[in-house]
């Protein structure tokens, strides 16, 4: 069973808004919202359109995009190394989505969007940020910083997953990260029982044993990655992190 419908349609050039809106009306769509957008490339096919509506109580989110615009999206990530959450989310959708029509085009895009060593390095550099909670925990525990402590723990979890995803050359984005267990099960290089341990960390937050959870999970996750991928990490990053963990 599916809770909603997410679908992307690609065109040589996206049709006018009014033309796109006809199909939802014909199937009795309710609560229709349409949003035009542009990739701001200045190209003639830069325009896109997003729809959100409900049919028989099923939430539908439909994106309309030009082929040229998606070509440029791939170049932003793979060539320009823009490792921001939105383009990374788009790339993850390219590999996780199910093609309904136009398989050859999708396969071409997947070949062009393959996770390169340069992209891997850029992503690890972006994700390699771990607040040294194990050093400051006692001081901050007495300073009424509960919300910040929780935030640090969540960011640490995202960064561990992000680094591991890059090591495994899988696209990952913190934007609306769902189906976590299924994604984590695809990581061939990862600490054992990673999904259960991240869930345990959430339990740790609720129980307010944040310091112990952060220390155990962040350190063993980081050390595991370092021990398995010493040739992947940029030299400017790994030694500094190891100094903090010493």
JSON list of C-alpha atoms in Angstrom, two decimals:
[
{"chain": "A", "resi": 1, "resn": "UNK", "atom": "CA", "xyz": [0.00, 0.00, 0.00]},
{"chain": "A", "resi": 2, "resn": "UNK", "atom": "CA", "xyz": [1.14, 3.54, -0.71]},
{"chain": "A", "resi": 3, "resn": "UNK", "atom": "CA", "xyz": [0.26, 6.65, 1.26]},
{"chain": "A", "resi": 4, "resn": "UNK", "atom": "CA", "xyz": [0.75, 9.10, -1.59]},
{"chain": "A", "resi": 5, "resn": "UNK", "atom": "CA", "xyz": [1.88, 9.53, -5.19]},
{"chain": "A", "resi": 6, "resn": "UNK", "atom": "CA", "xyz": [5.10, 11.29, -6.19]},
{"chain": "A", "resi": 7, "resn": "UNK", "atom": "CA", "xyz": [5.68, 11.51, -9.92]},
{"chain": "A", "resi": 8, "resn": "UNK", "atom": "CA", "xyz": [7.91, 13.47, -12.30]},
{"chain": "A", "resi": 9, "resn": "UNK", "atom": "CA", "xyz": [7.19, 14.10, -15.97]},
{"chain": "A", "resi": 10, "resn": "UNK", "atom": "CA", "xyz": [9.83, 15.32, -18.43]},
{"chain": "A", "resi": 11, "resn": "UNK", "atom": "CA", "xyz": [9.28, 17.25, -21.65]},
{"chain": "A", "resi": 12, "resn": "UNK", "atom": "CA", "xyz": [11.28, 18.92, -24.40]},
{"chain": "A", "resi": 13, "resn": "UNK", "atom": "CA", "xyz": [9.52, 22.02, -23.06]},
{"chain": "A", "resi": 14, "resn": "UNK", "atom": "CA", "xyz": [6.99, 22.12, -20.22]},
{"chain": "A", "resi": 15, "resn": "UNK", "atom": "CA", "xyz": [3.42, 22.89, -21.45]},
{"chain": "A", "resi": 16, "resn": "UNK", "atom": "CA", "xyz": [1.55, 26.01, -20.29]},
{"chain": "A", "resi": 17, "resn": "UNK", "atom": "CA", "xyz": [0.16, 25.98, -16.76]},
{"chain": "A", "resi": 18, "resn": "UNK", "atom": "CA", "xyz": [-3.47, 25.86, -17.91]},
{"chain": "A", "resi": 19, "resn": "UNK", "atom": "CA", "xyz": [-2.78, 22.82, -20.09]},
{"chain": "A", "resi": 20, "resn": "UNK", "atom": "CA", "xyz": [-1.14, 20.95, -17.21]},
{"chain": "A", "resi": 21, "resn": "UNK", "atom": "CA", "xyz": [-4.02, 21.75, -14.85]},
{"chain": "A", "resi": 22, "resn": "UNK", "atom": "CA", "xyz": [-6.62, 20.10, -17.13]},
{"chain": "A", "resi": 23, "resn": "UNK", "atom": "CA", "xyz": [-5.69, 16.51, -16.26]},
{"chain": "A", "resi": 24, "resn": "UNK", "atom": "CA", "xyz": [-6.22, 16.85, -12.47]},
{"chain": "A", "resi": 25, "resn": "UNK", "atom": "CA", "xyz": [-9.61, 18.45, -13.04]},
{"chain": "A", "resi": 26, "resn": "UNK", "atom": "CA", "xyz": [-10.66, 15.57, -15.28]},
{"chain": "A", "resi": 27, "resn": "UNK", "atom": "CA", "xyz": [-9.97, 13.03, -12.53]},
{"chain": "A", "resi": 28, "resn": "UNK", "atom": "CA", "xyz": [-11.79, 15.08, -9.87]},
{"chain": "A", "resi": 29, "resn": "UNK", "atom": "CA", "xyz": [-8.78, 16.52, -8.05]},
{"chain": "A", "resi": 30, "resn": "UNK", "atom": "CA", "xyz": [-9.44, 18.42, -4.84]},
{"chain": "A", "resi": 31, "resn": "UNK", "atom": "CA", "xyz": [-7.37, 21.05, -3.01]},
{"chain": "A", "resi": 32, "resn": "UNK", "atom": "CA", "xyz": [-5.40, 21.78, -6.15]},
{"chain": "A", "resi": 33, "resn": "UNK", "atom": "CA", "xyz": [-2.26, 23.87, -5.89]},
{"chain": "A", "resi": 34, "resn": "UNK", "atom": "CA", "xyz": [-0.03, 24.71, -8.83]},
{"chain": "A", "resi": 35, "resn": "UNK", "atom": "CA", "xyz": [3.33, 26.44, -8.59]},
{"chain": "A", "resi": 36, "resn": "UNK", "atom": "CA", "xyz": [5.40, 27.62, -11.55]},
{"chain": "A", "resi": 37, "resn": "UNK", "atom": "CA", "xyz": [9.18, 27.71, -11.12]},
{"chain": "A", "resi": 38, "resn": "UNK", "atom": "CA", "xyz": [12.37, 28.22, -13.08]},
{"chain": "A", "resi": 39, "resn": "UNK", "atom": "CA", "xyz": [15.87, 26.79, -12.85]},
{"chain": "A", "resi": 40, "resn": "UNK", "atom": "CA", "xyz": [17.08, 30.34, -13.59]},
{"chain": "A", "resi": 41, "resn": "UNK", "atom": "CA", "xyz": [19.50, 29.13, -16.23]},
{"chain": "A", "resi": 42, "resn": "UNK", "atom": "CA", "xyz": [18.32, 31.63, -18.81]},
{"chain": "A", "resi": 43, "resn": "UNK", "atom": "CA", "xyz": [17.69, 28.80, -21.26]},
{"chain": "A", "resi": 44, "resn": "UNK", "atom": "CA", "xyz": [14.49, 28.60, -23.27]},
{"chain": "A", "resi": 45, "resn": "UNK", "atom": "CA", "xyz": [13.46, 25.42, -21.43]},
{"chain": "A", "resi": 46, "resn": "UNK", "atom": "CA", "xyz": [14.18, 26.67, -17.90]},
{"chain": "A", "resi": 47, "resn": "UNK", "atom": "CA", "xyz": [10.52, 26.71, -16.86]},
{"chain": "A", "resi": 48, "resn": "UNK", "atom": "CA", "xyz": [8.92, 24.00, -14.71]},
{"chain": "A", "resi": 49, "resn": "UNK", "atom": "CA", "xyz": [5.69, 23.44, -12.83]},
{"chain": "A", "resi": 50, "resn": "UNK", "atom": "CA", "xyz": [4.77, 21.63, -9.60]},
{"chain": "A", "resi": 51, "resn": "UNK", "atom": "CA", "xyz": [1.32, 20.36, -8.61]},
{"chain": "A", "resi": 52, "resn": "UNK", "atom": "CA", "xyz": [-0.16, 19.15, -5.36]},
{"chain": "A", "resi": 53, "resn": "UNK", "atom": "CA", "xyz": [-3.69, 17.82, -5.04]},
{"chain": "A", "resi": 54, "resn": "UNK", "atom": "CA", "xyz": [-5.81, 15.01, -3.66]},
{"chain": "A", "resi": 55, "resn": "UNK", "atom": "CA", "xyz": [-7.70, 12.29, -5.56]},
{"chain": "A", "resi": 56, "resn": "UNK", "atom": "CA", "xyz": [-9.84, 9.85, -3.56]},
{"chain": "A", "resi": 57, "resn": "UNK", "atom": "CA", "xyz": [-7.96, 10.98, -0.43]},
{"chain": "A", "resi": 58, "resn": "UNK", "atom": "CA", "xyz": [-4.60, 10.12, -1.99]},
{"chain": "A", "resi": 59, "resn": "UNK", "atom": "CA", "xyz": [-2.09, 12.95, -1.86]},
{"chain": "A", "resi": 60, "resn": "UNK", "atom": "CA", "xyz": [-0.55, 13.56, -5.30]},
{"chain": "A", "resi": 61, "resn": "UNK", "atom": "CA", "xyz": [2.62, 15.54, -5.90]},
{"chain": "A", "resi": 62, "resn": "UNK", "atom": "CA", "xyz": [3.47, 15.93, -9.57]},
{"chain": "A", "resi": 63, "resn": "UNK", "atom": "CA", "xyz": [6.52, 17.68, -10.98]},
{"chain": "A", "resi": 64, "resn": "UNK", "atom": "CA", "xyz": [6.88, 18.86, -14.57]},
{"chain": "A", "resi": 65, "resn": "UNK", "atom": "CA", "xyz": [10.40, 19.55, -15.86]},
{"chain": "A", "resi": 66, "resn": "UNK", "atom": "CA", "xyz": [12.23, 19.84, -19.15]},
{"chain": "A", "resi": 67, "resn": "UNK", "atom": "CA", "xyz": [14.83, 17.30, -20.18]},
{"chain": "A", "resi": 68, "resn": "UNK", "atom": "CA", "xyz": [17.34, 20.11, -20.60]},
{"chain": "A", "resi": 69, "resn": "UNK", "atom": "CA", "xyz": [16.67, 21.39, -17.11]},
{"chain": "A", "resi": 70, "resn": "UNK", "atom": "CA", "xyz": [17.37, 17.98, -15.61]},
{"chain": "A", "resi": 71, "resn": "UNK", "atom": "CA", "xyz": [20.54, 17.68, -17.69]},
{"chain": "A", "resi": 72, "resn": "UNK", "atom": "CA", "xyz": [21.68, 20.92, -16.06]},
{"chain": "A", "resi": 73, "resn": "UNK", "atom": "CA", "xyz": [20.70, 19.58, -12.63]},
{"chain": "A", "resi": 74, "resn": "UNK", "atom": "CA", "xyz": [23.02, 16.62, -13.09]},
{"chain": "A", "resi": 75, "resn": "UNK", "atom": "CA", "xyz": [25.88, 18.90, -14.13]},
{"chain": "A", "resi": 76, "resn": "UNK", "atom": "CA", "xyz": [25.32, 21.06, -11.04]},
{"chain": "A", "resi": 77, "resn": "UNK", "atom": "CA", "xyz": [26.03, 18.06, -8.83]},
{"chain": "A", "resi": 78, "resn": "UNK", "atom": "CA", "xyz": [28.50, 15.92, -10.77]},
{"chain": "A", "resi": 79, "resn": "UNK", "atom": "CA", "xyz": [30.53, 18.63, -12.52]},
{"chain": "A", "resi": 80, "resn": "UNK", "atom": "CA", "xyz": [30.08, 21.76, -10.38]},
{"chain": "A", "resi": 81, "resn": "UNK", "atom": "CA", "xyz": [29.98, 19.69, -7.15]},
{"chain": "A", "resi": 82, "resn": "UNK", "atom": "CA", "xyz": [27.02, 21.56, -5.64]},
{"chain": "A", "resi": 83, "resn": "UNK", "atom": "CA", "xyz": [26.38, 19.24, -2.71]},
{"chain": "A", "resi": 84, "resn": "UNK", "atom": "CA", "xyz": [23.37, 21.07, -1.29]},
{"chain": "A", "resi": 85, "resn": "UNK", "atom": "CA", "xyz": [20.37, 19.19, 0.05]},
{"chain": "A", "resi": 86, "resn": "UNK", "atom": "CA", "xyz": [17.90, 19.94, -2.75]},
{"chain": "A", "resi": 87, "resn": "UNK", "atom": "CA", "xyz": [20.03, 18.79, -5.73]},
{"chain": "A", "resi": 88, "resn": "UNK", "atom": "CA", "xyz": [21.20, 15.76, -3.73]},
{"chain": "A", "resi": 89, "resn": "UNK", "atom": "CA", "xyz": [17.55, 14.91, -3.06]},
{"chain": "A", "resi": 90, "resn": "UNK", "atom": "CA", "xyz": [16.82, 15.16, -6.77]},
{"chain": "A", "resi": 91, "resn": "UNK", "atom": "CA", "xyz": [19.71, 12.84, -7.60]},
{"chain": "A", "resi": 92, "resn": "UNK", "atom": "CA", "xyz": [18.62, 10.29, -5.01]},
{"chain": "A", "resi": 93, "resn": "UNK", "atom": "CA", "xyz": [15.17, 10.31, -6.59]},
{"chain": "A", "resi": 94, "resn": "UNK", "atom": "CA", "xyz": [16.74, 9.59, -9.98]},
{"chain": "A", "resi": 95, "resn": "UNK", "atom": "CA", "xyz": [18.21, 6.33, -8.67]},
{"chain": "A", "resi": 96, "resn": "UNK", "atom": "CA", "xyz": [15.41, 5.33, -6.30]},
{"chain": "A", "resi": 97, "resn": "UNK", "atom": "CA", "xyz": [12.45, 6.13, -8.54]},
{"chain": "A", "resi": 98, "resn": "UNK", "atom": "CA", "xyz": [10.67, 3.61, -10.75]},
{"chain": "A", "resi": 99, "resn": "UNK", "atom": "CA", "xyz": [10.61, 4.55, -14.47]},
{"chain": "A", "resi": 100, "resn": "UNK", "atom": "CA", "xyz": [7.14, 4.18, -15.96]},
{"chain": "A", "resi": 101, "resn": "UNK", "atom": "CA", "xyz": [8.04, 5.33, -19.47]},
{"chain": "A", "resi": 102, "resn": "UNK", "atom": "CA", "xyz": [11.21, 6.43, -21.24]},
{"chain": "A", "resi": 103, "resn": "UNK", "atom": "CA", "xyz": [13.59, 3.97, -19.62]},
{"chain": "A", "resi": 104, "resn": "UNK", "atom": "CA", "xyz": [16.40, 4.83, -22.04]},
{"chain": "A", "resi": 105, "resn": "UNK", "atom": "CA", "xyz": [16.39, 8.46, -20.96]},
{"chain": "A", "resi": 106, "resn": "UNK", "atom": "CA", "xyz": [16.44, 7.52, -17.28]},
{"chain": "A", "resi": 107, "resn": "UNK", "atom": "CA", "xyz": [19.29, 5.07, -17.83]},
{"chain": "A", "resi": 108, "resn": "UNK", "atom": "CA", "xyz": [21.28, 7.75, -19.65]},
{"chain": "A", "resi": 109, "resn": "UNK", "atom": "CA", "xyz": [20.77, 10.14, -16.76]},
{"chain": "A", "resi": 110, "resn": "UNK", "atom": "CA", "xyz": [21.83, 7.48, -14.26]},
{"chain": "A", "resi": 111, "resn": "UNK", "atom": "CA", "xyz": [25.04, 6.89, -16.18]},
{"chain": "A", "resi": 112, "resn": "UNK", "atom": "CA", "xyz": [25.77, 10.62, -16.29]},
{"chain": "A", "resi": 113, "resn": "UNK", "atom": "CA", "xyz": [24.97, 11.01, -12.58]},
{"chain": "A", "resi": 114, "resn": "UNK", "atom": "CA", "xyz": [27.23, 8.18, -11.40]},
{"chain": "A", "resi": 115, "resn": "UNK", "atom": "CA", "xyz": [28.89, 9.04, -8.07]},
{"chain": "A", "resi": 116, "resn": "UNK", "atom": "CA", "xyz": [32.41, 10.16, -9.01]},
{"chain": "A", "resi": 117, "resn": "UNK", "atom": "CA", "xyz": [35.48, 10.25, -6.73]},
{"chain": "A", "resi": 118, "resn": "UNK", "atom": "CA", "xyz": [35.45, 14.06, -6.89]},
{"chain": "A", "resi": 119, "resn": "UNK", "atom": "CA", "xyz": [31.82, 14.16, -5.80]},
{"chain": "A", "resi": 120, "resn": "UNK", "atom": "CA", "xyz": [32.54, 11.65, -3.07]},
{"chain": "A", "resi": 121, "resn": "UNK", "atom": "CA", "xyz": [35.33, 13.82, -1.70]},
{"chain": "A", "resi": 122, "resn": "UNK", "atom": "CA", "xyz": [33.25, 17.02, -1.87]},
{"chain": "A", "resi": 123, "resn": "UNK", "atom": "CA", "xyz": [30.35, 15.35, -0.06]},
{"chain": "A", "resi": 124, "resn": "UNK", "atom": "CA", "xyz": [32.55, 13.97, 2.70]},
{"chain": "A", "resi": 125, "resn": "UNK", "atom": "CA", "xyz": [34.10, 17.40, 3.19]},
{"chain": "A", "resi": 126, "resn": "UNK", "atom": "CA", "xyz": [30.62, 18.87, 3.57]},
{"chain": "A", "resi": 127, "resn": "UNK", "atom": "CA", "xyz": [29.37, 16.20, 5.99]},
{"chain": "A", "resi": 128, "resn": "UNK", "atom": "CA", "xyz": [32.52, 15.89, 8.08]},
{"chain": "A", "resi": 129, "resn": "UNK", "atom": "CA", "xyz": [31.29, 18.10, 10.90]},
{"chain": "A", "resi": 130, "resn": "UNK", "atom": "CA", "xyz": [30.98, 16.59, 14.37]},
{"chain": "A", "resi": 131, "resn": "UNK", "atom": "CA", "xyz": [30.59, 18.80, 17.40]},
{"chain": "A", "resi": 132, "resn": "UNK", "atom": "CA", "xyz": [32.94, 17.45, 20.14]},
{"chain": "A", "resi": 133, "resn": "UNK", "atom": "CA", "xyz": [30.14, 16.77, 22.56]},
{"chain": "A", "resi": 134, "resn": "UNK", "atom": "CA", "xyz": [32.24, 14.27, 24.45]},
{"chain": "A", "resi": 135, "resn": "UNK", "atom": "CA", "xyz": [34.50, 17.19, 25.45]},
{"chain": "A", "resi": 136, "resn": "UNK", "atom": "CA", "xyz": [31.88, 19.81, 26.35]},
{"chain": "A", "resi": 137, "resn": "UNK", "atom": "CA", "xyz": [29.09, 17.58, 27.67]},
{"chain": "A", "resi": 138, "resn": "UNK", "atom": "CA", "xyz": [29.57, 18.17, 31.39]},
{"chain": "A", "resi": 139, "resn": "UNK", "atom": "CA", "xyz": [29.83, 21.95, 31.02]},
{"chain": "A", "resi": 140, "resn": "UNK", "atom": "CA", "xyz": [26.79, 22.22, 28.77]},
{"chain": "A", "resi": 141, "resn": "UNK", "atom": "CA", "xyz": [24.66, 19.84, 30.80]},
{"chain": "A", "resi": 142, "resn": "UNK", "atom": "CA", "xyz": [24.52, 22.46, 33.55]},
{"chain": "A", "resi": 143, "resn": "UNK", "atom": "CA", "xyz": [23.74, 25.36, 31.20]},
{"chain": "A", "resi": 144, "resn": "UNK", "atom": "CA", "xyz": [20.12, 24.60, 30.31]},
{"chain": "A", "resi": 145, "resn": "UNK", "atom": "CA", "xyz": [20.92, 23.74, 26.67]},
{"chain": "A", "resi": 146, "resn": "UNK", "atom": "CA", "xyz": [18.53, 20.83, 26.19]},
{"chain": "A", "resi": 147, "resn": "UNK", "atom": "CA", "xyz": [17.16, 21.88, 22.79]},
{"chain": "A", "resi": 148, "resn": "UNK", "atom": "CA", "xyz": [20.63, 22.55, 21.47]},
{"chain": "A", "resi": 149, "resn": "UNK", "atom": "CA", "xyz": [21.81, 19.18, 22.74]},
{"chain": "A", "resi": 150, "resn": "UNK", "atom": "CA", "xyz": [19.05, 17.47, 20.81]},
{"chain": "A", "resi": 151, "resn": "UNK", "atom": "CA", "xyz": [19.90, 19.47, 17.70]},
{"chain": "A", "resi": 152, "resn": "UNK", "atom": "CA", "xyz": [23.56, 18.45, 17.92]},
{"chain": "A", "resi": 153, "resn": "UNK", "atom": "CA", "xyz": [22.57, 14.81, 18.24]},
{"chain": "A", "resi": 154, "resn": "UNK", "atom": "CA", "xyz": [20.31, 14.95, 15.18]},
{"chain": "A", "resi": 155, "resn": "UNK", "atom": "CA", "xyz": [22.95, 16.74, 13.11]},
{"chain": "A", "resi": 156, "resn": "UNK", "atom": "CA", "xyz": [25.53, 14.17, 14.16]},
{"chain": "A", "resi": 157, "resn": "UNK", "atom": "CA", "xyz": [23.23, 11.36, 13.03]},
{"chain": "A", "resi": 158, "resn": "UNK", "atom": "CA", "xyz": [22.66, 13.03, 9.65]},
{"chain": "A", "resi": 159, "resn": "UNK", "atom": "CA", "xyz": [26.38, 13.59, 9.18]},
{"chain": "A", "resi": 160, "resn": "UNK", "atom": "CA", "xyz": [27.27, 10.00, 10.03]},
{"chain": "A", "resi": 161, "resn": "UNK", "atom": "CA", "xyz": [24.71, 8.75, 7.50]},
{"chain": "A", "resi": 162, "resn": "UNK", "atom": "CA", "xyz": [25.88, 11.33, 4.96]},
{"chain": "A", "resi": 163, "resn": "UNK", "atom": "CA", "xyz": [29.53, 10.34, 5.26]},
{"chain": "A", "resi": 164, "resn": "UNK", "atom": "CA", "xyz": [28.70, 6.64, 5.05]},
{"chain": "A", "resi": 165, "resn": "UNK", "atom": "CA", "xyz": [26.48, 7.25, 2.03]},
{"chain": "A", "resi": 166, "resn": "UNK", "atom": "CA", "xyz": [29.32, 9.06, 0.29]},
{"chain": "A", "resi": 167, "resn": "UNK", "atom": "CA", "xyz": [31.76, 6.27, 1.16]},
{"chain": "A", "resi": 168, "resn": "UNK", "atom": "CA", "xyz": [29.30, 3.85, -0.46]},
{"chain": "A", "resi": 169, "resn": "UNK", "atom": "CA", "xyz": [28.71, 6.28, -3.32]},
{"chain": "A", "resi": 170, "resn": "UNK", "atom": "CA", "xyz": [25.00, 6.55, -2.72]},
{"chain": "A", "resi": 171, "resn": "UNK", "atom": "CA", "xyz": [23.10, 9.81, -2.97]},
{"chain": "A", "resi": 172, "resn": "UNK", "atom": "CA", "xyz": [21.72, 11.02, 0.36]},
{"chain": "A", "resi": 173, "resn": "UNK", "atom": "CA", "xyz": [19.94, 14.18, 1.45]},
{"chain": "A", "resi": 174, "resn": "UNK", "atom": "CA", "xyz": [18.67, 15.29, 4.83]},
{"chain": "A", "resi": 175, "resn": "UNK", "atom": "CA", "xyz": [15.68, 16.83, 3.05]},
{"chain": "A", "resi": 176, "resn": "UNK", "atom": "CA", "xyz": [12.60, 14.81, 4.09]},
{"chain": "A", "resi": 177, "resn": "UNK", "atom": "CA", "xyz": [14.74, 11.76, 4.87]},
{"chain": "A", "resi": 178, "resn": "UNK", "atom": "CA", "xyz": [12.29, 8.84, 4.94]},
{"chain": "A", "resi": 179, "resn": "UNK", "atom": "CA", "xyz": [12.46, 5.05, 4.73]},
{"chain": "A", "resi": 180, "resn": "UNK", "atom": "CA", "xyz": [15.66, 5.23, 6.74]},
{"chain": "A", "resi": 181, "resn": "UNK", "atom": "CA", "xyz": [15.99, 1.52, 7.48]},
{"chain": "A", "resi": 182, "resn": "UNK", "atom": "CA", "xyz": [15.68, 0.58, 3.81]},
{"chain": "A", "resi": 183, "resn": "UNK", "atom": "CA", "xyz": [18.31, 3.14, 2.85]},
{"chain": "A", "resi": 184, "resn": "UNK", "atom": "CA", "xyz": [20.74, 2.17, 5.60]},
{"chain": "A", "resi": 185, "resn": "UNK", "atom": "CA", "xyz": [20.44, -1.49, 4.64]},
{"chain": "A", "resi": 186, "resn": "UNK", "atom": "CA", "xyz": [21.99, -0.59, 1.27]},
{"chain": "A", "resi": 187, "resn": "UNK", "atom": "CA", "xyz": [25.22, 0.66, 2.86]},
{"chain": "A", "resi": 188, "resn": "UNK", "atom": "CA", "xyz": [27.80, -2.08, 2.36]},
{"chain": "A", "resi": 189, "resn": "UNK", "atom": "CA", "xyz": [30.41, -0.14, 4.34]},
{"chain": "A", "resi": 190, "resn": "UNK", "atom": "CA", "xyz": [28.77, 0.74, 7.66]},
{"chain": "A", "resi": 191, "resn": "UNK", "atom": "CA", "xyz": [28.85, -0.09, 11.36]},
{"chain": "A", "resi": 192, "resn": "UNK", "atom": "CA", "xyz": [26.84, -3.24, 12.14]},
{"chain": "A", "resi": 193, "resn": "UNK", "atom": "CA", "xyz": [23.16, -2.73, 13.00]},
{"chain": "A", "resi": 194, "resn": "UNK", "atom": "CA", "xyz": [23.35, 0.93, 12.03]},
{"chain": "A", "resi": 195, "resn": "UNK", "atom": "CA", "xyz": [19.58, 1.44, 11.67]},
{"chain": "A", "resi": 196, "resn": "UNK", "atom": "CA", "xyz": [18.86, -0.06, 15.09]},
{"chain": "A", "resi": 197, "resn": "UNK", "atom": "CA", "xyz": [21.62, 2.01, 16.66]},
{"chain": "A", "resi": 198, "resn": "UNK", "atom": "CA", "xyz": [20.28, 5.23, 15.17]},
{"chain": "A", "resi": 199, "resn": "UNK", "atom": "CA", "xyz": [16.83, 4.33, 16.46]},
{"chain": "A", "resi": 200, "resn": "UNK", "atom": "CA", "xyz": [18.45, 3.66, 19.81]},
{"chain": "A", "resi": 201, "resn": "UNK", "atom": "CA", "xyz": [19.93, 7.10, 19.69]},
{"chain": "A", "resi": 202, "resn": "UNK", "atom": "CA", "xyz": [16.44, 8.57, 19.28]},
{"chain": "A", "resi": 203, "resn": "UNK", "atom": "CA", "xyz": [15.38, 6.60, 22.34]},
{"chain": "A", "resi": 204, "resn": "UNK", "atom": "CA", "xyz": [18.42, 7.97, 24.12]},
{"chain": "A", "resi": 205, "resn": "UNK", "atom": "CA", "xyz": [17.26, 11.50, 23.33]},
{"chain": "A", "resi": 206, "resn": "UNK", "atom": "CA", "xyz": [13.83, 10.84, 24.77]},
{"chain": "A", "resi": 207, "resn": "UNK", "atom": "CA", "xyz": [15.36, 9.36, 27.90]},
{"chain": "A", "resi": 208, "resn": "UNK", "atom": "CA", "xyz": [17.75, 12.33, 28.18]},
{"chain": "A", "resi": 209, "resn": "UNK", "atom": "CA", "xyz": [20.91, 10.23, 28.15]},
{"chain": "A", "resi": 210, "resn": "UNK", "atom": "CA", "xyz": [22.24, 12.43, 25.38]},
{"chain": "A", "resi": 211, "resn": "UNK", "atom": "CA", "xyz": [25.88, 12.56, 26.40]},
{"chain": "A", "resi": 212, "resn": "UNK", "atom": "CA", "xyz": [26.39, 8.81, 26.46]},
{"chain": "A", "resi": 213, "resn": "UNK", "atom": "CA", "xyz": [24.48, 8.29, 23.22]},
{"chain": "A", "resi": 214, "resn": "UNK", "atom": "CA", "xyz": [26.38, 11.01, 21.37]},
{"chain": "A", "resi": 215, "resn": "UNK", "atom": "CA", "xyz": [29.75, 9.78, 22.60]},
{"chain": "A", "resi": 216, "resn": "UNK", "atom": "CA", "xyz": [29.14, 6.13, 21.77]},
{"chain": "A", "resi": 217, "resn": "UNK", "atom": "CA", "xyz": [27.45, 6.52, 18.42]},
{"chain": "A", "resi": 218, "resn": "UNK", "atom": "CA", "xyz": [29.43, 9.41, 16.97]},
{"chain": "A", "resi": 219, "resn": "UNK", "atom": "CA", "xyz": [32.82, 8.04, 17.96]},
{"chain": "A", "resi": 220, "resn": "UNK", "atom": "CA", "xyz": [32.29, 4.45, 16.87]},
{"chain": "A", "resi": 221, "resn": "UNK", "atom": "CA", "xyz": [30.68, 5.60, 13.64]},
{"chain": "A", "resi": 222, "resn": "UNK", "atom": "CA", "xyz": [33.53, 7.96, 12.83]},
{"chain": "A", "resi": 223, "resn": "UNK", "atom": "CA", "xyz": [36.27, 5.54, 13.81]},
{"chain": "A", "resi": 224, "resn": "UNK", "atom": "CA", "xyz": [34.68, 2.74, 11.80]},
{"chain": "A", "resi": 225, "resn": "UNK", "atom": "CA", "xyz": [34.61, 4.87, 8.67]},
{"chain": "A", "resi": 226, "resn": "UNK", "atom": "CA", "xyz": [38.18, 6.01, 9.16]},
{"chain": "A", "resi": 227, "resn": "UNK", "atom": "CA", "xyz": [39.40, 2.46, 9.70]},
{"chain": "A", "resi": 228, "resn": "UNK", "atom": "CA", "xyz": [37.80, 1.26, 6.46]},
{"chain": "A", "resi": 229, "resn": "UNK", "atom": "CA", "xyz": [38.37, 4.22, 4.13]},
{"chain": "A", "resi": 230, "resn": "UNK", "atom": "CA", "xyz": [41.70, 5.82, 4.99]},
{"chain": "A", "resi": 231, "resn": "UNK", "atom": "CA", "xyz": [42.49, 6.41, 1.31]},
{"chain": "A", "resi": 232, "resn": "UNK", "atom": "CA", "xyz": [39.22, 8.24, 0.64]},
{"chain": "A", "resi": 233, "resn": "UNK", "atom": "CA", "xyz": [39.27, 11.00, 3.24]},
{"chain": "A", "resi": 234, "resn": "UNK", "atom": "CA", "xyz": [40.92, 14.32, 2.39]},
{"chain": "A", "resi": 235, "resn": "UNK", "atom": "CA", "xyz": [44.19, 14.62, 4.37]},
{"chain": "A", "resi": 236, "resn": "UNK", "atom": "CA", "xyz": [43.17, 18.07, 5.59]},
{"chain": "A", "resi": 237, "resn": "UNK", "atom": "CA", "xyz": [40.12, 16.62, 7.36]},
{"chain": "A", "resi": 238, "resn": "UNK", "atom": "CA", "xyz": [40.96, 13.23, 8.84]},
{"chain": "A", "resi": 239, "resn": "UNK", "atom": "CA", "xyz": [43.94, 14.20, 11.06]},
{"chain": "A", "resi": 240, "resn": "UNK", "atom": "CA", "xyz": [42.03, 17.08, 12.67]},
{"chain": "A", "resi": 241, "resn": "UNK", "atom": "CA", "xyz": [39.12, 14.86, 13.50]},
{"chain": "A", "resi": 242, "resn": "UNK", "atom": "CA", "xyz": [41.37, 12.18, 14.92]},
{"chain": "A", "resi": 243, "resn": "UNK", "atom": "CA", "xyz": [43.02, 14.80, 17.16]},
{"chain": "A", "resi": 244, "resn": "UNK", "atom": "CA", "xyz": [39.61, 15.68, 18.62]},
{"chain": "A", "resi": 245, "resn": "UNK", "atom": "CA", "xyz": [38.87, 12.04, 19.27]},
{"chain": "A", "resi": 246, "resn": "UNK", "atom": "CA", "xyz": [42.23, 11.31, 20.89]}
]
